[in-house]
Amino acid sequence: MPAPHHFITGAELDADRLDLLLHRAAALKEAPQSSRALEGRTVALIFQKPSTRTRTSFESGVFELGGHPMILRPDEMQLTRGESVKDTALVLSRHSAVIGLRTGDEDQLNGLAEHASVPVVNMLSPGHHPCQAIADLLTLKEALGDLKGRTITYVGDGNNVARSLAVVGEIAGLKVRIAAPSGYQITDTPAELFEDPVEAVKGADAIYTDVWVSMSDDESSAAARREALHDYAITDELLDHANDGAFALHCLPAHPGEEITESVLYGDRQRIWDQAENRRHAQKALLELLVSPRAEDG
Ligand code: CP
Ligand code: NVA
C-alpha cells in the first residue's frame, strides 16, 4: 500500500506536483467523465462545520471519478460521544480510500492525519484552506497563463484562505501580497504584507477577498471586525488601481456590501463563479494524485 500522503496545508506539494495537478485539473474540466480513478472506492467526508461549495464539489467530484462520497456529520458519529480521533482514523481507514475533514479544531485534523493509513485532506480548518487555494490557482492560470512572476493581492482579513493562497501561490511562483489592517494580518506567511490596500493592488493582476467573519471567529467580535475592515472591500475603484484587466476573486460565501460590492460580485470584472466551479476540477485532480501509486513508495 502506498504511504499516506496528506494534504493539510498545501505545502505538501512541490512545484512539479502542483504543476501536474493544475494540468490534470484543466484536462478534467475539459472532460469531466474521463477518469475513473476512484472506481469502486469510497471517500469519507466529515463536515464539522457548514459548507456549500466544498461539500457539493467534493461529492460531485468523487462521483464523477467513479467513487462513492460518504458524507459524515458530527451528530452521526461517535466522535461527538467521546470516541477518540485515533480510533475514528483507524476505522475510517478500513473503509475509505481518502478521508476529508472540515473542522474548527486543528488538533483533530492533525490527529486524524497522524493515525489514518489513507490520505487525509483538509477541507478547511481555522488556519488553512488548501483545497480552495488549488482552485484559486487553476482560475488564475485560466486567465493569466503562466503564473510565475504574476501578482495577486489579497485584501481583507488575514485568515485561513489568505494563508493557503500564499503557501500554494509561492510554490507556483506567484507573487502574493496581503493587505490587512493592524491586528488582522497574518505573519507566518511567505506573502508580502501591506496595510494600505491601494498601495497593495498597484501592479496586481487579480484582487482576492474573503469574509470578514470566519466560522472560527467569535461572533461577538463581528461588529469590531466589520469596522476595522471597512476600507478593505473590493470595489470598482480598488480594481481601477490594479493592472488593466485585473479581476476579482472571492472564495465565497460573499456578503455583498461588506467585503465586496454587488457590482463587482456580479459584474464582468470577476472570475468568482468560475473559481467556485473550479473547486470540483482541482479537487478531482488532487484526489487522483493522492490515490495514485507513487514511485518512491516502491
Ligand atoms: N469556499 C468554500 O469553502 O465554501 P464553503 O464554505 O461553502 O464550502
Ligand atoms: N474564511 C472563511 C472561509 C469560508 C469558505 C471561514 O473560515 O469561514
mmCIF file of C-alpha atoms and ligand atoms in Angstrom:
data_model
loop_
_atom_site.group_PDB
_atom_site.id
_atom_site.type_symbol
_atom_site.label_atom_id
_atom_site.label_comp_id
_atom_site.label_asym_id
_atom_site.label_seq_id
_atom_site.Cartn_x
_atom_site.Cartn_y
_atom_site.Cartn_z
ATOM 1 C CA MET A 1 0.000 0.000 0.000
ATOM 2 C CA PRO A 2 1.398 3.435 -0.804
ATOM 3 C CA ALA A 3 2.456 5.517 2.183
ATOM 4 C CA PRO A 4 -0.096 8.150 3.209
ATOM 5 C CA HIS A 5 0.408 11.464 1.585
ATOM 6 C CA HIS A 6 -1.806 14.000 3.272
ATOM 7 C CA PHE A 7 -2.975 17.412 2.081
ATOM 8 C CA ILE A 8 -3.199 19.565 5.187
ATOM 9 C CA THR A 9 -1.615 22.948 4.397
ATOM 10 C CA GLY A 10 -0.800 22.723 0.677
ATOM 11 C CA ALA A 11 2.935 22.785 1.449
ATOM 12 C CA GLU A 12 2.937 19.024 0.777
ATOM 13 C CA LEU A 13 3.029 19.822 -2.952
ATOM 14 C CA ASP A 14 6.278 20.659 -4.684
ATOM 15 C CA ALA A 15 6.316 22.813 -7.836
ATOM 16 C CA ASP A 16 6.264 19.813 -10.195
ATOM 17 C CA ARG A 17 3.359 18.094 -8.431
ATOM 18 C CA LEU A 18 1.389 21.337 -8.282
ATOM 19 C CA ASP A 19 2.007 21.916 -11.980
ATOM 20 C CA LEU A 20 0.874 18.372 -12.750
ATOM 21 C CA LEU A 21 -2.213 18.817 -10.571
ATOM 22 C CA LEU A 22 -3.206 22.049 -12.342
ATOM 23 C CA HIS A 23 -2.729 20.451 -15.771
ATOM 24 C CA ARG A 24 -4.836 17.457 -14.739
ATOM 25 C CA ALA A 25 -7.498 19.776 -13.318
ATOM 26 C CA ALA A 26 -7.710 21.613 -16.653
ATOM 27 C CA ALA A 27 -7.948 18.296 -18.519
ATOM 28 C CA LEU A 28 -10.667 17.040 -16.161
ATOM 29 C CA LYS A 29 -12.574 20.274 -16.671
ATOM 30 C CA GLU A 30 -12.478 19.635 -20.433
ATOM 31 C CA ALA A 31 -13.565 16.018 -19.991
ATOM 32 C CA PRO A 32 -15.253 15.574 -16.589
ATOM 33 C CA GLN A 33 -16.119 11.894 -17.172
ATOM 34 C CA SER A 34 -12.669 10.887 -18.417
ATOM 35 C CA SER A 35 -11.186 9.475 -15.208
ATOM 36 C CA ARG A 36 -12.314 6.502 -13.107
ATOM 37 C CA ALA A 37 -9.540 6.971 -10.526
ATOM 38 C CA LEU A 38 -11.929 6.199 -7.652
ATOM 39 C CA GLU A 39 -13.850 3.348 -9.321
ATOM 40 C CA GLY A 40 -15.408 1.212 -6.598
ATOM 41 C CA ARG A 41 -13.809 3.209 -3.802
ATOM 42 C CA THR A 42 -15.266 5.307 -1.005
ATOM 43 C CA VAL A 43 -14.156 8.738 0.187
ATOM 44 C CA ALA A 44 -15.190 9.693 3.739
ATOM 45 C CA LEU A 45 -16.016 13.403 4.006
ATOM 46 C CA ILE A 46 -16.513 14.673 7.557
ATOM 47 C CA PHE A 47 -18.147 18.100 7.895
ATOM 48 C CA GLN A 48 -17.979 19.507 11.414
ATOM 49 C CA LYS A 49 -18.701 22.991 10.001
ATOM 50 C CA PRO A 50 -21.220 24.228 7.398
ATOM 51 C CA SER A 51 -20.312 24.089 3.726
ATOM 52 C CA THR A 52 -21.916 24.694 0.366
ATOM 53 C CA ARG A 53 -19.064 24.653 -2.173
ATOM 54 C CA THR A 54 -16.709 22.185 -0.519
ATOM 55 C CA ARG A 55 -19.391 19.631 0.121
ATOM 56 C CA THR A 56 -21.047 19.838 -3.297
ATOM 57 C CA SER A 57 -17.774 19.964 -5.240
ATOM 58 C CA PHE A 58 -16.285 17.006 -3.380
ATOM 59 C CA GLU A 59 -19.497 14.991 -3.531
ATOM 60 C CA SER A 60 -19.986 15.532 -7.267
ATOM 61 C CA GLY A 61 -16.262 15.198 -7.958
ATOM 62 C CA VAL A 62 -15.921 11.848 -6.190
ATOM 63 C CA PHE A 63 -18.983 10.608 -8.090
ATOM 64 C CA GLU A 64 -17.513 11.722 -11.426
ATOM 65 C CA LEU A 65 -14.331 9.775 -10.600
ATOM 66 C CA GLY A 66 -16.419 6.615 -10.146
ATOM 67 C CA GLY A 67 -16.276 6.647 -6.346
ATOM 68 C CA HIS A 68 -18.773 6.939 -3.516
ATOM 69 C CA PRO A 69 -18.713 10.068 -1.320
ATOM 70 C CA MET A 70 -19.606 9.095 2.257
ATOM 71 C CA ILE A 71 -20.735 12.336 3.901
ATOM 72 C CA LEU A 72 -20.436 12.263 7.685
ATOM 73 C CA ARG A 73 -21.906 14.880 10.016
ATOM 74 C CA PRO A 74 -20.742 15.190 13.643
ATOM 75 C CA ASP A 75 -24.144 14.282 15.084
ATOM 76 C CA GLU A 76 -23.930 10.952 13.230
ATOM 77 C CA MET A 77 -20.541 9.991 14.639
ATOM 78 C CA GLN A 78 -19.327 8.552 17.930
ATOM 79 C CA LEU A 79 -16.576 11.196 17.792
ATOM 80 C CA THR A 80 -19.045 13.539 19.468
ATOM 81 C CA ARG A 81 -19.727 10.947 22.206
ATOM 82 C CA GLY A 82 -16.145 10.608 23.303
ATOM 83 C CA GLU A 83 -14.637 8.242 20.738
ATOM 84 C CA SER A 84 -11.065 9.288 20.014
ATOM 85 C CA VAL A 85 -9.774 10.809 16.805
ATOM 86 C CA LYS A 86 -7.260 7.951 16.690
ATOM 87 C CA ASP A 87 -9.955 5.258 16.716
ATOM 88 C CA THR A 88 -12.011 7.197 14.180
ATOM 89 C CA ALA A 89 -8.965 7.376 11.898
ATOM 90 C CA LEU A 90 -8.260 3.659 12.283
ATOM 91 C CA VAL A 91 -11.834 2.665 11.415
ATOM 92 C CA LEU A 92 -12.357 5.082 8.516
ATOM 93 C CA SER A 93 -9.030 3.938 7.014
ATOM 94 C CA ARG A 94 -10.512 0.423 6.748
ATOM 95 C CA HIS A 95 -13.415 1.664 4.603
ATOM 96 C CA SER A 96 -12.154 4.638 2.625
ATOM 97 C CA ALA A 97 -9.505 5.487 0.062
ATOM 98 C CA VAL A 98 -9.261 9.069 1.365
ATOM 99 C CA ILE A 99 -10.626 10.927 4.398
ATOM 100 C CA GLY A 100 -11.620 14.603 4.173
ATOM 101 C CA LEU A 101 -12.230 16.722 7.257
ATOM 102 C CA ARG A 102 -13.661 20.224 7.740
ATOM 103 C CA THR A 103 -13.144 21.211 11.334
ATOM 104 C CA GLY A 104 -12.757 24.072 13.769
ATOM 105 C CA ASP A 105 -10.062 22.128 15.617
ATOM 106 C CA GLU A 106 -6.589 21.933 14.110
ATOM 107 C CA ASP A 107 -5.633 19.203 16.623
ATOM 108 C CA GLN A 108 -8.371 16.906 15.339
ATOM 109 C CA LEU A 109 -7.097 17.344 11.802
ATOM 110 C CA ASN A 110 -3.502 16.633 12.786
ATOM 111 C CA GLY A 111 -4.616 13.681 14.915
ATOM 112 C CA LEU A 112 -6.555 12.218 12.011
ATOM 113 C CA ALA A 113 -3.532 12.604 9.732
ATOM 114 C CA GLU A 114 -1.267 11.027 12.344
ATOM 115 C CA HIS A 115 -3.382 7.911 12.757
ATOM 116 C CA ALA A 116 -5.016 7.361 9.342
ATOM 117 C CA SER A 117 -3.378 4.887 6.993
ATOM 118 C CA VAL A 118 -5.009 6.589 3.984
ATOM 119 C CA PRO A 119 -4.527 10.177 2.775
ATOM 120 C CA VAL A 120 -6.251 12.889 4.814
ATOM 121 C CA VAL A 121 -7.443 16.078 3.100
ATOM 122 C CA ASN A 122 -8.037 19.331 4.945
ATOM 123 C CA MET A 123 -11.411 20.626 3.726
ATOM 124 C CA LEU A 124 -10.940 23.820 5.829
ATOM 125 C CA SER A 125 -9.559 24.376 9.297
ATOM 126 C CA PRO A 126 -9.143 27.629 11.241
ATOM 127 C CA GLY A 127 -5.625 28.043 9.856
ATOM 128 C CA HIS A 128 -5.768 26.627 6.345
ATOM 129 C CA HIS A 129 -7.966 26.079 3.297
ATOM 130 C CA PRO A 130 -5.638 24.420 0.754
ATOM 131 C CA CYS A 131 -8.436 22.906 -1.384
ATOM 132 C CA GLN A 132 -9.604 26.453 -2.026
ATOM 133 C CA ALA A 133 -6.074 27.520 -2.969
ATOM 134 C CA ILE A 134 -5.645 24.905 -5.712
ATOM 135 C CA ALA A 135 -8.943 26.031 -7.289
ATOM 136 C CA ASP A 136 -7.779 29.643 -6.998
ATOM 137 C CA LEU A 137 -4.581 28.827 -8.876
ATOM 138 C CA LEU A 138 -6.495 26.962 -11.577
ATOM 139 C CA THR A 139 -8.699 30.047 -12.012
ATOM 140 C CA LEU A 140 -5.693 32.368 -12.180
ATOM 141 C CA LYS A 141 -3.957 30.090 -14.674
ATOM 142 C CA GLU A 142 -7.014 30.069 -16.931
ATOM 143 C CA ALA A 143 -6.917 33.865 -17.003
ATOM 144 C CA LEU A 144 -3.204 34.582 -16.953
ATOM 145 C CA GLY A 145 -1.432 31.512 -18.345
ATOM 146 C CA ASP A 146 1.950 31.036 -16.684
ATOM 147 C CA LEU A 147 1.712 32.197 -13.081
ATOM 148 C CA LYS A 148 5.415 32.768 -12.493
ATOM 149 C CA GLY A 149 6.056 36.419 -11.659
ATOM 150 C CA ARG A 150 2.375 37.350 -11.710
ATOM 151 C CA THR A 151 0.951 39.264 -8.731
ATOM 152 C CA ILE A 152 -2.213 38.678 -6.745
ATOM 153 C CA THR A 153 -3.269 40.869 -3.844
ATOM 154 C CA TYR A 154 -5.497 39.510 -1.114
ATOM 155 C CA VAL A 155 -7.371 42.346 0.605
ATOM 156 C CA GLY A 156 -9.172 41.932 3.922
ATOM 157 C CA ASP A 157 -8.989 39.635 6.913
ATOM 158 C CA GLY A 158 -5.724 37.689 7.173
ATOM 159 C CA ASN A 159 -7.277 34.273 7.612
ATOM 160 C CA ASN A 160 -7.136 30.610 6.529
ATOM 161 C CA VAL A 161 -7.885 31.460 2.874
ATOM 162 C CA ALA A 162 -5.194 34.161 2.725
ATOM 163 C CA ARG A 163 -2.646 31.853 4.362
ATOM 164 C CA SER A 164 -3.287 28.964 1.947
ATOM 165 C CA LEU A 165 -3.261 31.257 -1.088
ATOM 166 C CA ALA A 166 0.185 32.474 -0.012
ATOM 167 C CA VAL A 167 1.523 28.965 0.684
ATOM 168 C CA VAL A 168 0.329 27.397 -2.564
ATOM 169 C CA GLY A 169 0.911 30.559 -4.589
ATOM 170 C CA GLU A 170 4.557 30.649 -3.572
ATOM 171 C CA ILE A 171 5.011 27.048 -4.772
ATOM 172 C CA ALA A 172 3.635 28.127 -8.172
ATOM 173 C CA GLY A 173 5.977 31.133 -8.373
ATOM 174 C CA LEU A 174 3.141 33.612 -7.888
ATOM 175 C CA LYS A 175 3.796 36.860 -6.002
ATOM 176 C CA VAL A 176 1.182 37.012 -3.249
ATOM 177 C CA ARG A 177 0.521 40.215 -1.311
ATOM 178 C CA ILE A 178 -1.814 40.532 1.651
ATOM 179 C CA ALA A 179 -3.314 43.892 2.649
ATOM 180 C CA ALA A 180 -4.926 43.897 6.081
ATOM 181 C CA PRO A 181 -5.348 46.371 8.931
ATOM 182 C CA SER A 182 -3.204 46.124 12.019
ATOM 183 C CA GLY A 183 -4.372 43.226 14.175
ATOM 184 C CA TYR A 184 -5.902 41.323 11.242
ATOM 185 C CA GLN A 185 -2.697 40.461 9.377
ATOM 186 C CA ILE A 186 -1.036 37.047 9.332
ATOM 187 C CA THR A 187 2.677 36.895 9.986
ATOM 188 C CA ASP A 188 3.530 33.237 9.375
ATOM 189 C CA THR A 189 3.455 33.636 5.611
ATOM 190 C CA PRO A 190 5.697 33.981 2.574
ATOM 191 C CA ALA A 191 3.374 36.765 1.300
ATOM 192 C CA GLU A 192 4.414 40.413 1.095
ATOM 193 C CA LEU A 193 2.444 42.288 3.738
ATOM 194 C CA PHE A 194 0.745 45.691 3.349
ATOM 195 C CA GLU A 195 -1.555 47.858 5.404
ATOM 196 C CA ASP A 196 -2.653 50.197 2.591
ATOM 197 C CA PRO A 197 -4.977 48.347 0.165
ATOM 198 C CA VAL A 198 -4.455 50.855 -2.662
ATOM 199 C CA GLU A 199 -0.682 50.538 -2.490
ATOM 200 C CA ALA A 200 -1.034 46.751 -2.302
ATOM 201 C CA VAL A 201 -3.073 46.397 -5.505
ATOM 202 C CA LYS A 202 -0.770 48.531 -7.683
ATOM 203 C CA GLY A 203 0.694 46.168 -10.273
ATOM 204 C CA ALA A 204 -1.663 43.329 -9.303
ATOM 205 C CA ASP A 205 -3.213 41.048 -11.926
ATOM 206 C CA ALA A 206 -6.028 39.976 -9.592
ATOM 207 C CA ILE A 207 -7.525 41.020 -6.262
ATOM 208 C CA TYR A 208 -8.901 38.477 -3.822
ATOM 209 C CA THR A 209 -11.053 38.762 -0.747
ATOM 210 C CA ASP A 210 -12.941 36.614 1.750
ATOM 211 C CA VAL A 211 -15.480 37.132 4.520
ATOM 212 C CA TRP A 212 -14.614 39.421 7.414
ATOM 213 C CA VAL A 213 -16.011 36.970 9.989
ATOM 214 C CA SER A 214 -14.876 33.389 9.557
ATOM 215 C CA MET A 215 -16.509 30.295 11.016
ATOM 216 C CA SER A 216 -13.776 30.019 13.653
ATOM 217 C CA ASP A 217 -14.133 33.675 14.719
ATOM 218 C CA ASP A 218 -16.061 34.619 17.805
ATOM 219 C CA GLU A 219 -19.389 36.131 16.676
ATOM 220 C CA SER A 220 -19.085 38.700 19.480
ATOM 221 C CA SER A 221 -16.137 40.228 17.566
ATOM 222 C CA ALA A 222 -18.159 40.635 14.356
ATOM 223 C CA ALA A 223 -19.016 44.344 14.755
ATOM 224 C CA ALA A 224 -15.425 45.287 15.584
ATOM 225 C CA ARG A 225 -14.153 43.258 12.619
ATOM 226 C CA ARG A 226 -16.547 44.978 10.219
ATOM 227 C CA GLU A 227 -15.423 48.372 11.468
ATOM 228 C CA ALA A 228 -11.699 47.561 11.269
ATOM 229 C CA LEU A 229 -12.002 46.046 7.789
ATOM 230 C CA HIS A 230 -14.334 48.680 6.365
ATOM 231 C CA ASP A 231 -11.713 50.137 3.975
ATOM 232 C CA TYR A 232 -10.609 46.740 2.686
ATOM 233 C CA ALA A 233 -13.525 45.916 0.394
ATOM 234 C CA ILE A 234 -13.133 45.056 -3.287
ATOM 235 C CA THR A 235 -14.803 47.848 -5.227
ATOM 236 C CA ASP A 236 -14.575 49.025 -8.830
ATOM 237 C CA GLU A 237 -12.420 51.883 -7.559
ATOM 238 C CA LEU A 238 -9.934 49.494 -5.978
ATOM 239 C CA LEU A 239 -9.813 47.434 -9.189
ATOM 240 C CA ASP A 240 -9.018 50.665 -11.067
ATOM 241 C CA HIS A 241 -5.758 50.906 -9.093
ATOM 242 C CA ALA A 242 -4.636 47.432 -10.223
ATOM 243 C CA ASN A 243 -3.328 46.404 -13.656
ATOM 244 C CA ASP A 244 -5.534 46.868 -16.708
ATOM 245 C CA GLY A 245 -7.812 43.851 -16.981
ATOM 246 C CA ALA A 246 -7.355 42.917 -13.320
ATOM 247 C CA PHE A 247 -10.239 40.860 -11.955
ATOM 248 C CA ALA A 248 -11.714 39.962 -8.579
ATOM 249 C CA LEU A 249 -11.692 36.595 -6.833
ATOM 250 C CA HIS A 250 -13.657 35.530 -3.742
ATOM 251 C CA CYS A 251 -13.771 32.056 -2.238
ATOM 252 C CA LEU A 252 -17.418 32.635 -1.195
ATOM 253 C CA PRO A 253 -19.778 32.809 0.654
ATOM 254 C CA ALA A 254 -19.958 36.541 -0.129
ATOM 255 C CA HIS A 255 -21.566 39.361 1.803
ATOM 256 C CA PRO A 256 -22.202 41.972 -0.899
ATOM 257 C CA GLY A 257 -21.878 45.431 0.595
ATOM 258 C CA GLU A 258 -19.231 44.246 3.059
ATOM 259 C CA GLU A 259 -16.018 42.742 1.661
ATOM 260 C CA ILE A 260 -17.101 43.122 -1.991
ATOM 261 C CA THR A 261 -19.587 45.324 -3.811
ATOM 262 C CA GLU A 262 -22.544 43.795 -5.600
ATOM 263 C CA SER A 263 -21.399 45.381 -8.882
ATOM 264 C CA VAL A 264 -18.036 43.591 -8.714
ATOM 265 C CA LEU A 265 -19.501 40.291 -7.491
ATOM 266 C CA TYR A 266 -21.980 40.030 -10.369
ATOM 267 C CA GLY A 267 -20.151 42.186 -12.917
ATOM 268 C CA ASP A 268 -17.655 41.424 -15.658
ATOM 269 C CA ARG A 269 -14.504 42.235 -13.654
ATOM 270 C CA GLN A 270 -14.560 38.973 -11.699
ATOM 271 C CA ARG A 271 -13.893 35.256 -12.135
ATOM 272 C CA ILE A 272 -15.610 34.280 -8.914
ATOM 273 C CA TRP A 273 -18.188 31.896 -10.338
ATOM 274 C CA ASP A 274 -15.568 30.101 -12.456
ATOM 275 C CA GLN A 275 -13.498 29.905 -9.273
ATOM 276 C CA ALA A 276 -16.405 28.198 -7.476
ATOM 277 C CA GLU A 277 -16.762 25.685 -10.326
ATOM 278 C CA ASN A 278 -13.021 25.056 -10.319
ATOM 279 C CA ARG A 279 -13.231 23.626 -6.804
ATOM 280 C CA ARG A 280 -14.535 20.389 -8.345
ATOM 281 C CA HIS A 281 -11.941 20.112 -11.098
ATOM 282 C CA ALA A 282 -8.984 20.939 -8.853
ATOM 283 C CA GLN A 283 -10.116 18.552 -6.111
ATOM 284 C CA LYS A 284 -10.627 15.739 -8.604
ATOM 285 C CA ALA A 285 -7.026 16.207 -9.737
ATOM 286 C CA LEU A 286 -5.936 16.228 -6.086
ATOM 287 C CA LEU A 287 -7.823 13.002 -5.345
ATOM 288 C CA GLU A 288 -6.255 11.365 -8.414
ATOM 289 C CA LEU A 289 -2.817 12.361 -7.171
ATOM 290 C CA LEU A 290 -3.457 11.139 -3.626
ATOM 291 C CA VAL A 291 -4.734 7.689 -4.627
ATOM 292 C CA SER A 292 -2.218 7.061 -7.392
ATOM 293 C CA PRO A 293 0.701 4.779 -6.509
ATOM 294 C CA ARG A 294 3.874 6.845 -6.108
ATOM 295 C CA ALA A 295 7.228 5.703 -7.448
ATOM 296 C CA GLU A 296 9.018 6.477 -4.179
ATOM 297 C CA ASP A 297 6.704 4.061 -2.338
ATOM 298 C CA GLY A 298 8.193 1.164 -4.292
HETATM 299 N N1 CP B 1 -15.278 28.435 -0.296
HETATM 300 C C1 CP B 1 -15.773 27.463 0.480
HETATM 301 O O1 CP B 1 -15.034 26.635 1.033
HETATM 302 O O2 CP B 1 -17.122 27.467 0.578
HETATM 303 P P1 CP B 1 -17.992 26.540 1.543
HETATM 304 O O3 CP B 1 -17.748 27.024 2.955
HETATM 305 O O4 CP B 1 -19.403 26.748 1.109
HETATM 306 O O5 CP B 1 -17.555 25.123 1.397
HETATM 307 N N1 NVA B 2 -12.505 32.201 5.987
HETATM 308 C C1 NVA B 2 -13.785 31.563 5.811
HETATM 309 C C2 NVA B 2 -13.775 30.724 4.582
HETATM 310 C C3 NVA B 2 -15.091 30.136 4.207
HETATM 311 C C4 NVA B 2 -15.005 29.273 2.990
HETATM 312 C C5 NVA B 2 -14.106 30.706 7.020
HETATM 313 O O1 NVA B 2 -13.196 30.055 7.553
HETATM 314 O O2 NVA B 2 -15.255 30.710 7.457
#
